[in-house]
Amino acid sequence: MWTAKNDGKPPTGAERPDTKTVWECGEMSGASVGLSAETLEAVERASGKLASAAVAAMEAQFAWFVRMPADQRASVLLVAQSGVAGFAAWLRDPMEALRMTTDTFRGAPRDLSRWVSLRQTVEMVRVSLKIFEEMVPDLAANDEDRALLGEAVLRYGREVAFASAMSYASAAEARGAWDARLEALVVDGIVRGDAEESLLSRAAALGWDPGAQATVLVGNPPSDDPPTVVFEVRSRAARVSRPVLLGVQGSRLVVVLGGPTEDGADREVMGKMAEAFGEGAVVAGPTVASLAEAHRSSADALSGLRAVVAWREAPRPVRSTDLLPERALAGDPEAEFQLIDRIARPLEEAGGSLQETVEAYLSTGGVLETCARQLFVHPNTVRYRLRKATELTGRNANDPRDALVLRIALAVGRLSRARGLW
């Protein structure tokens, strides 16, 4: 250090270190680049004045700053004063630059980022640095100090800009990590069948409308990398303008899709969302009225995912209601109940030998004349009864897939009645 070598007197001529080398290496104090003690003291004494001038310039230029409450503007003033104090300390020890500027903004995001955006922060830093550039050089004791102070303001401004950006980036990362954990809790609660108010409040905190319709889709994730999965699902959801909640649970991806999915273009939305899944089947549960009922959609979708392997020609995505036969064969009691409630019971309660006609038509392999002879009726009567059965159940006995559903439903109905459950 020159202070020891020259008895406390600044070096002159060839003894003075190269300014660029000192700034880049940061191995010497502020005095080592030629700033006199008078200049350093003047900067320290003017810290309050500089901070007040910066805040005054913000009030003059930004209408949003004037509208801020007094306590919030006071917080900004404190941060500005800390920044000026850090500048004075930085002039004495450039090695402390990063630590000083980071400490200045360490507590700011917890308070300021709630009501000051990153764009507004950049504007405030720009105005503050402009005030620095105008006022700090006047604090120099001589012309040489003036030039060095001008360069110091630029370099310190760079440190402040990076420190503020890093603070907001850290706050954004923390917020993103918290949102991801909260979203995982909501999806897990839906899968487990929770319908508590805590689940709805968590979903509301994520921006989800608890009263919106919801459909649960399950399948394989497109990648083993969670960020990639999140990007794929959210990007496709953004394209169809639908809210989503998602969670990767081991080898399966669970997506809660907001909005209707039953008719027309709404049904096409599900097909586009299925593209965000990996290879394999994608099963969609029924669309429910609100998030509080999403556990029913989830249970049906997961049951369908376990049973979809039995239907090789299943579309993608496939509705859980279209997998009722396979789910019933896999032992799902809910699927058995739905088959009875939607098909077996309506046919029996309709009377007019509808159930007998459907069973006879299926047992004869769909041959109309043979069925008519077996029932001792005219073929037109069989046609009428089959049309009536289609209106009641939504299943056409002439369609191979619907014929399988009808056959399984009638068999499940007979088994249930034999067990005394119906």
Coordinates of C-alpha atoms in Angstrom, one line a residue:
M1 CA 0.0 0.0 0.0
W2 CA 1.3 3.5 -0.9
T3 CA 0.2 4.8 2.5
A4 CA 2.9 2.8 4.2
K5 CA 5.5 3.3 1.4
N6 CA 5.2 7.1 1.2
D7 CA 4.4 8.0 4.8
G8 CA 0.7 8.6 4.1
K9 CA 1.3 10.8 1.1
P10 CA -0.3 10.0 -2.3
P11 CA 2.1 8.9 -5.1
T12 CA 3.0 11.2 -7.9
G13 CA 4.1 10.6 -11.5
A14 CA 5.4 7.2 -12.2
E15 CA 4.6 6.0 -8.7
R16 CA 0.8 6.4 -9.2
P17 CA -0.7 2.9 -10.1
D18 CA -2.5 2.5 -13.4
T19 CA -6.2 3.3 -12.9
K20 CA -7.6 0.6 -15.2
T21 CA -5.6 -2.1 -13.4
V22 CA -6.7 -1.0 -10.0
W23 CA -10.4 -0.9 -10.9
E24 CA -10.3 -4.3 -12.6
C25 CA -8.3 -6.0 -10.0
G26 CA -9.8 -4.3 -7.0
E27 CA -6.7 -4.9 -4.9
M28 CA -6.3 -1.4 -3.5
S29 CA -8.5 1.0 -1.6
G30 CA -10.3 4.0 -3.1
A31 CA -7.5 6.3 -2.0
S32 CA -5.1 4.1 -4.1
V33 CA -6.7 5.3 -7.3
G34 CA -6.1 8.9 -6.4
L35 CA -9.1 10.1 -4.4
S36 CA -8.1 12.4 -1.7
A37 CA -9.3 12.1 1.9
E38 CA -11.3 15.4 1.4
T39 CA -13.2 13.9 -1.5
L40 CA -14.1 10.7 0.3
E41 CA -15.3 12.6 3.3
A42 CA -17.4 14.9 1.1
V43 CA -19.0 11.9 -0.5
E44 CA -19.8 10.4 2.9
R45 CA -21.3 13.7 4.2
A46 CA -23.4 14.2 1.1
S47 CA -25.1 10.7 1.3
G48 CA -28.3 12.0 2.7
K49 CA -28.4 14.9 0.2
L50 CA -27.8 12.6 -2.7
A51 CA -30.5 10.2 -1.6
S52 CA -33.0 13.0 -1.1
A53 CA -32.2 14.4 -4.5
A54 CA -32.8 11.0 -6.1
V55 CA -36.2 10.6 -4.4
A56 CA -37.2 14.1 -5.4
A57 CA -36.3 13.4 -9.0
M58 CA -38.4 10.2 -8.8
E59 CA -41.4 12.2 -7.5
A60 CA -41.0 14.7 -10.3
Q61 CA -40.8 12.2 -13.1
F62 CA -43.0 9.3 -12.1
A63 CA -46.7 9.7 -11.4
W64 CA -46.9 6.2 -9.9
F65 CA -44.2 7.1 -7.4
V66 CA -46.2 10.1 -6.1
R67 CA -49.2 7.9 -5.7
M68 CA -47.3 5.5 -3.4
P69 CA -48.1 5.8 0.4
A70 CA -45.7 7.7 2.5
D71 CA -44.3 4.7 4.2
Q72 CA -43.5 3.0 0.9
R73 CA -41.7 6.2 -0.3
A74 CA -39.8 6.2 2.9
S75 CA -38.7 2.7 2.3
V76 CA -37.4 3.7 -1.1
L77 CA -35.5 6.6 0.5
L78 CA -33.9 4.2 3.0
V79 CA -32.7 1.9 0.2
A80 CA -31.4 4.9 -1.7
Q81 CA -29.5 6.1 1.4
S82 CA -28.1 2.6 1.8
G83 CA -27.0 2.7 -1.8
V84 CA -25.2 6.0 -1.4
A85 CA -23.5 4.8 1.8
G86 CA -22.4 1.7 0.0
F87 CA -21.0 3.9 -2.7
A88 CA -18.9 5.8 -0.2
A89 CA -17.6 2.5 1.3
W90 CA -17.0 1.1 -2.1
L91 CA -14.7 4.0 -3.0
R92 CA -12.6 3.0 0.0
D93 CA -12.6 -0.8 -0.8
P94 CA -13.6 -1.9 -4.3
M95 CA -13.3 -5.5 -3.2
E96 CA -16.4 -5.0 -1.1
A97 CA -18.5 -3.8 -4.1
L98 CA -20.6 -6.9 -4.6
R99 CA -21.2 -7.5 -0.9
M100 CA -22.1 -3.8 -0.3
T101 CA -24.6 -3.6 -3.2
T102 CA -26.1 -7.0 -2.4
D103 CA -26.6 -6.0 1.2
T104 CA -28.3 -2.9 0.0
F105 CA -31.0 -4.9 -1.8
R106 CA -31.0 -7.9 0.5
G107 CA -34.2 -7.0 2.3
A108 CA -35.8 -4.9 -0.5
P109 CA -37.6 -7.7 -2.4
R110 CA -39.6 -8.8 0.6
D111 CA -41.1 -5.3 0.9
L112 CA -40.5 -3.4 -2.3
S113 CA -41.2 -6.1 -4.8
R114 CA -44.8 -6.3 -3.5
W115 CA -45.6 -2.9 -4.9
V116 CA -42.7 -1.9 -7.1
S117 CA -42.2 -3.9 -10.3
L118 CA -38.8 -4.7 -11.8
R119 CA -39.5 -2.2 -14.6
Q120 CA -40.2 0.5 -12.1
T121 CA -37.0 -0.5 -10.2
V122 CA -35.0 -0.1 -13.3
E123 CA -36.5 3.4 -13.8
M124 CA -35.6 4.4 -10.3
V125 CA -32.0 3.1 -10.6
R126 CA -31.7 5.1 -13.9
V127 CA -32.9 8.3 -12.3
S128 CA -30.7 7.8 -9.2
L129 CA -27.6 7.2 -11.4
K130 CA -28.4 10.4 -13.4
I131 CA -28.5 12.4 -10.1
F132 CA -25.2 10.8 -9.1
E133 CA -23.6 11.7 -12.4
E134 CA -24.7 15.3 -12.0
M135 CA -23.9 15.8 -8.3
V136 CA -21.1 13.5 -7.3
P137 CA -18.4 15.0 -9.5
D138 CA -19.0 18.4 -7.8
L139 CA -17.9 16.8 -4.5
A140 CA -14.4 16.3 -5.8
A141 CA -11.6 18.3 -4.2
N142 CA -9.7 18.7 -7.5
D143 CA -10.1 18.0 -11.2
E144 CA -8.4 14.7 -11.0
D145 CA -10.8 13.4 -8.4
R146 CA -13.7 14.7 -10.5
A147 CA -12.7 12.4 -13.4
L148 CA -12.2 9.5 -11.1
L149 CA -15.5 10.0 -9.4
G150 CA -17.3 10.1 -12.8
E151 CA -15.9 6.8 -13.7
A152 CA -16.7 5.4 -10.2
V153 CA -20.3 6.4 -10.6
L154 CA -20.6 4.4 -13.8
R155 CA -18.9 1.3 -12.4
Y156 CA -20.9 1.5 -9.2
G157 CA -24.1 1.9 -11.2
R158 CA -23.3 -1.3 -13.0
E159 CA -22.9 -3.1 -9.7
V160 CA -26.2 -1.6 -8.4
A161 CA -28.1 -2.6 -11.5
F162 CA -26.9 -6.2 -11.4
A163 CA -27.6 -6.4 -7.6
S164 CA -31.2 -5.2 -8.0
A165 CA -31.7 -7.6 -10.9
M166 CA -30.3 -10.5 -8.9
S167 CA -32.6 -9.6 -6.0
Y168 CA -35.7 -9.6 -8.1
A169 CA -34.5 -12.8 -9.9
S170 CA -34.1 -14.5 -6.5
A171 CA -37.5 -13.3 -5.4
A172 CA -39.0 -14.6 -8.6
E173 CA -37.3 -18.0 -8.2
A174 CA -38.5 -18.3 -4.6
R175 CA -42.0 -17.4 -5.7
G176 CA -41.9 -19.9 -8.5
A177 CA -40.6 -22.7 -6.2
W178 CA -43.4 -21.9 -3.7
D179 CA -46.1 -21.9 -6.4
A180 CA -44.8 -25.2 -7.7
R181 CA -45.0 -26.8 -4.2
L182 CA -48.4 -25.3 -3.7
E183 CA -49.6 -26.6 -7.1
A184 CA -48.3 -30.1 -6.3
L185 CA -50.2 -30.0 -3.0
V186 CA -53.4 -29.1 -4.8
V187 CA -53.1 -31.8 -7.4
D188 CA -52.2 -34.4 -4.7
G189 CA -55.2 -33.3 -2.7
I190 CA -57.4 -33.8 -5.8
V191 CA -56.0 -37.3 -6.5
R192 CA -56.4 -38.3 -2.8
G193 CA -60.0 -37.1 -2.8
D194 CA -59.7 -34.1 -0.6
A195 CA -62.5 -31.5 -0.9
E196 CA -61.5 -29.3 2.0
E197 CA -61.6 -25.5 2.0
S198 CA -57.8 -25.5 2.3
L199 CA -57.5 -27.1 -1.2
L200 CA -59.8 -24.5 -2.7
S201 CA -57.9 -21.6 -1.0
R202 CA -54.6 -22.9 -2.3
A203 CA -56.0 -23.2 -5.8
A204 CA -57.3 -19.7 -5.5
A205 CA -53.8 -18.5 -4.5
L206 CA -52.6 -20.0 -7.7
G207 CA -55.1 -17.9 -9.7
W208 CA -57.6 -20.8 -10.2
D209 CA -61.3 -20.0 -10.2
P210 CA -62.8 -22.6 -7.7
G211 CA -66.2 -22.3 -9.4
A212 CA -64.8 -23.1 -12.9
Q213 CA -65.5 -26.5 -14.6
A214 CA -62.6 -29.0 -14.3
T215 CA -61.5 -32.1 -16.1
V216 CA -58.7 -34.4 -15.0
L217 CA -56.4 -35.9 -17.6
V218 CA -53.8 -38.6 -16.7
G219 CA -51.1 -40.3 -18.8
N220 CA -47.3 -40.6 -19.1
P221 CA -45.1 -37.5 -18.8
P222 CA -43.3 -36.5 -22.0
S223 CA -39.9 -36.3 -20.3
D224 CA -38.1 -37.2 -17.1
D225 CA -37.1 -33.6 -16.7
P226 CA -39.8 -31.8 -14.6
P227 CA -39.1 -28.3 -16.1
T228 CA -39.6 -29.7 -19.6
V229 CA -42.9 -31.3 -18.5
V230 CA -44.1 -28.0 -17.0
F231 CA -43.2 -26.1 -20.2
E232 CA -44.9 -28.6 -22.5
V233 CA -48.2 -28.5 -20.5
R234 CA -48.3 -24.8 -19.9
S235 CA -47.4 -23.8 -23.4
R236 CA -50.2 -25.9 -24.9
A237 CA -52.6 -24.7 -22.3
A238 CA -51.7 -21.1 -23.2
R239 CA -52.4 -21.8 -26.9
V240 CA -55.9 -22.9 -26.1
S241 CA -56.4 -20.2 -23.4
R242 CA -57.2 -22.6 -20.6
P243 CA -56.0 -22.7 -17.0
V244 CA -54.3 -25.8 -15.8
L245 CA -52.9 -27.4 -12.7
L246 CA -50.4 -30.1 -13.1
G247 CA -48.4 -32.6 -11.1
V248 CA -45.9 -35.4 -11.9
Q249 CA -46.5 -38.3 -9.6
G250 CA -43.9 -40.9 -10.4
S251 CA -44.5 -42.3 -13.8
R252 CA -47.8 -40.5 -14.4
L253 CA -48.7 -36.9 -15.3
V254 CA -51.9 -35.5 -13.8
V255 CA -53.4 -32.4 -15.4
V256 CA -56.4 -30.5 -14.2
L257 CA -57.9 -28.6 -17.2
G258 CA -60.2 -25.7 -16.6
G259 CA -63.4 -25.0 -18.6
P260 CA -65.9 -27.2 -20.6
T261 CA -64.7 -30.1 -22.7
E262 CA -67.9 -31.8 -23.7
D263 CA -69.0 -30.4 -27.1
G264 CA -67.6 -29.1 -30.3
A265 CA -64.5 -27.0 -30.1
D266 CA -64.3 -27.6 -26.4
R267 CA -63.8 -31.3 -27.1
E268 CA -60.9 -30.4 -29.5
V269 CA -59.2 -28.7 -26.6
M270 CA -58.7 -32.1 -24.9
G271 CA -57.1 -33.4 -28.0
K272 CA -54.6 -30.6 -28.1
M273 CA -53.8 -31.0 -24.4
A274 CA -53.2 -34.7 -25.0
E275 CA -50.2 -33.8 -27.2
A276 CA -48.4 -32.5 -24.1
F277 CA -48.3 -36.1 -22.7
G278 CA -45.8 -38.7 -23.5
E279 CA -46.3 -42.0 -25.4
G280 CA -49.2 -44.2 -24.3
A281 CA -52.8 -43.7 -23.4
V282 CA -54.3 -40.5 -22.1
V283 CA -57.5 -40.9 -20.1
A284 CA -59.8 -38.0 -19.3
G285 CA -62.3 -38.1 -16.4
P286 CA -65.7 -36.6 -16.6
T287 CA -66.0 -32.8 -16.6
V288 CA -67.3 -31.7 -13.2
A289 CA -68.9 -28.4 -12.1
S290 CA -66.1 -27.1 -9.9
L291 CA -62.7 -27.9 -8.4
A292 CA -64.3 -29.2 -5.2
E293 CA -65.7 -32.1 -7.3
A294 CA -62.5 -32.7 -9.3
H295 CA -61.6 -35.7 -7.1
R296 CA -64.5 -37.6 -8.9
S297 CA -63.0 -36.8 -12.3
S298 CA -59.5 -37.9 -11.0
A299 CA -60.7 -41.2 -9.6
D300 CA -62.5 -42.1 -12.8
A301 CA -59.5 -41.1 -15.0
L302 CA -57.0 -43.1 -12.9
S303 CA -59.3 -46.1 -13.0
G304 CA -59.5 -45.8 -16.7
L305 CA -55.7 -45.5 -17.0
R306 CA -55.3 -48.8 -15.2
A307 CA -57.9 -50.5 -17.5
V308 CA -57.2 -48.9 -20.9
V309 CA -54.7 -51.6 -21.7
A310 CA -57.6 -53.9 -22.4
W311 CA -58.9 -51.7 -25.3
R312 CA -56.2 -51.7 -27.9
E313 CA -58.1 -49.4 -30.3
A314 CA -58.8 -46.8 -27.6
P315 CA -58.6 -43.2 -29.0
R316 CA -56.2 -40.6 -27.5
P317 CA -57.5 -39.1 -25.3
V318 CA -60.2 -41.5 -24.3
R319 CA -63.0 -40.7 -21.9
S320 CA -63.2 -42.7 -18.7
T321 CA -66.9 -43.3 -19.4
D322 CA -65.9 -45.0 -22.7
L323 CA -63.9 -47.4 -20.6
L324 CA -66.7 -48.6 -18.4
P325 CA -66.5 -52.3 -19.6
E326 CA -62.8 -52.5 -19.1
R327 CA -63.0 -50.8 -15.7
A328 CA -65.7 -53.2 -14.6
L329 CA -63.7 -56.2 -15.7
A330 CA -60.8 -54.7 -13.7
G331 CA -63.0 -54.7 -10.6
D332 CA -63.9 -51.0 -10.3
P333 CA -67.2 -50.9 -8.4
E334 CA -67.9 -47.3 -9.6
A335 CA -67.8 -48.5 -13.2
E336 CA -70.2 -51.3 -12.4
F337 CA -72.5 -48.8 -10.7
Q338 CA -72.4 -46.5 -13.8
L339 CA -73.1 -49.4 -16.2
I340 CA -76.2 -50.4 -14.2
D341 CA -77.3 -46.8 -13.6
R342 CA -76.9 -45.8 -17.3
I343 CA -77.8 -48.9 -19.2
A344 CA -79.2 -51.9 -17.3
R345 CA -81.6 -50.1 -15.1
P346 CA -83.1 -47.8 -17.8
L347 CA -83.7 -50.8 -20.1
E348 CA -85.4 -52.8 -17.4
E349 CA -87.5 -49.9 -16.1
A350 CA -88.6 -48.9 -19.7
G351 CA -90.6 -52.0 -20.1
G352 CA -91.9 -53.0 -23.5
S353 CA -89.5 -55.9 -23.6
L354 CA -86.6 -53.5 -24.4
Q355 CA -84.1 -55.4 -22.4
E356 CA -85.2 -58.8 -23.8
T357 CA -85.0 -57.5 -27.3
V358 CA -81.5 -56.1 -26.8
E359 CA -80.3 -59.3 -25.3
A360 CA -81.8 -61.4 -28.1
Y361 CA -80.3 -59.1 -30.7
L362 CA -76.8 -59.4 -29.2
S363 CA -77.1 -63.2 -28.7
T364 CA -78.0 -63.7 -32.4
G365 CA -75.0 -61.8 -33.6
G366 CA -77.0 -58.7 -34.7
V367 CA -79.1 -60.6 -37.3
L368 CA -82.4 -58.7 -37.4
E369 CA -84.5 -61.5 -38.9
T370 CA -83.2 -64.2 -36.6
C371 CA -83.9 -61.9 -33.6
A372 CA -87.4 -61.3 -34.8
R373 CA -88.2 -65.0 -35.2
Q374 CA -86.8 -65.7 -31.8
L375 CA -89.0 -63.1 -30.2
F376 CA -92.0 -63.9 -32.5
V377 CA -92.3 -60.3 -33.6
H378 CA -92.0 -58.4 -36.9
P379 CA -88.5 -57.1 -37.8
N380 CA -89.9 -53.6 -37.7
T381 CA -90.8 -54.1 -34.1
V382 CA -87.2 -55.1 -33.4
R383 CA -86.0 -52.0 -35.2
Y384 CA -88.3 -49.8 -33.1
R385 CA -87.2 -51.3 -29.8
L386 CA -83.5 -51.0 -30.7
R387 CA -84.0 -47.4 -31.6
K388 CA -85.8 -46.8 -28.3
A389 CA -83.0 -48.5 -26.4
T390 CA -80.4 -46.3 -28.2
E391 CA -82.4 -43.2 -27.1
L392 CA -82.4 -44.4 -23.5
T393 CA -78.8 -45.5 -23.1
G394 CA -76.9 -43.6 -25.8
R395 CA -75.6 -47.0 -27.1
N396 CA -76.4 -48.4 -30.5
A397 CA -76.5 -52.2 -30.6
N398 CA -75.4 -52.2 -34.3
D399 CA -72.1 -50.6 -33.4
P400 CA -69.5 -53.2 -32.3
R401 CA -68.1 -51.1 -29.4
D402 CA -71.5 -50.1 -28.2
A403 CA -72.6 -53.8 -28.5
L404 CA -69.8 -54.8 -26.1
V405 CA -70.8 -52.1 -23.6
L406 CA -74.4 -53.2 -23.7
R407 CA -73.4 -56.8 -23.2
I408 CA -71.1 -56.1 -20.3
A409 CA -73.7 -53.8 -18.7
L410 CA -76.5 -56.4 -18.9
A411 CA -74.1 -59.0 -17.4
V412 CA -73.1 -56.7 -14.6
G413 CA -76.7 -56.0 -13.9
R414 CA -77.6 -59.7 -13.6
L415 CA -74.6 -60.3 -11.3
S416 CA -75.5 -57.4 -9.1
R417 CA -79.1 -58.5 -8.9
A418 CA -78.0 -62.1 -8.0
R419 CA -75.9 -60.7 -5.2
G420 CA -78.9 -58.7 -3.9
L421 CA -77.2 -55.4 -4.6
W422 CA -79.9 -54.2 -7.0

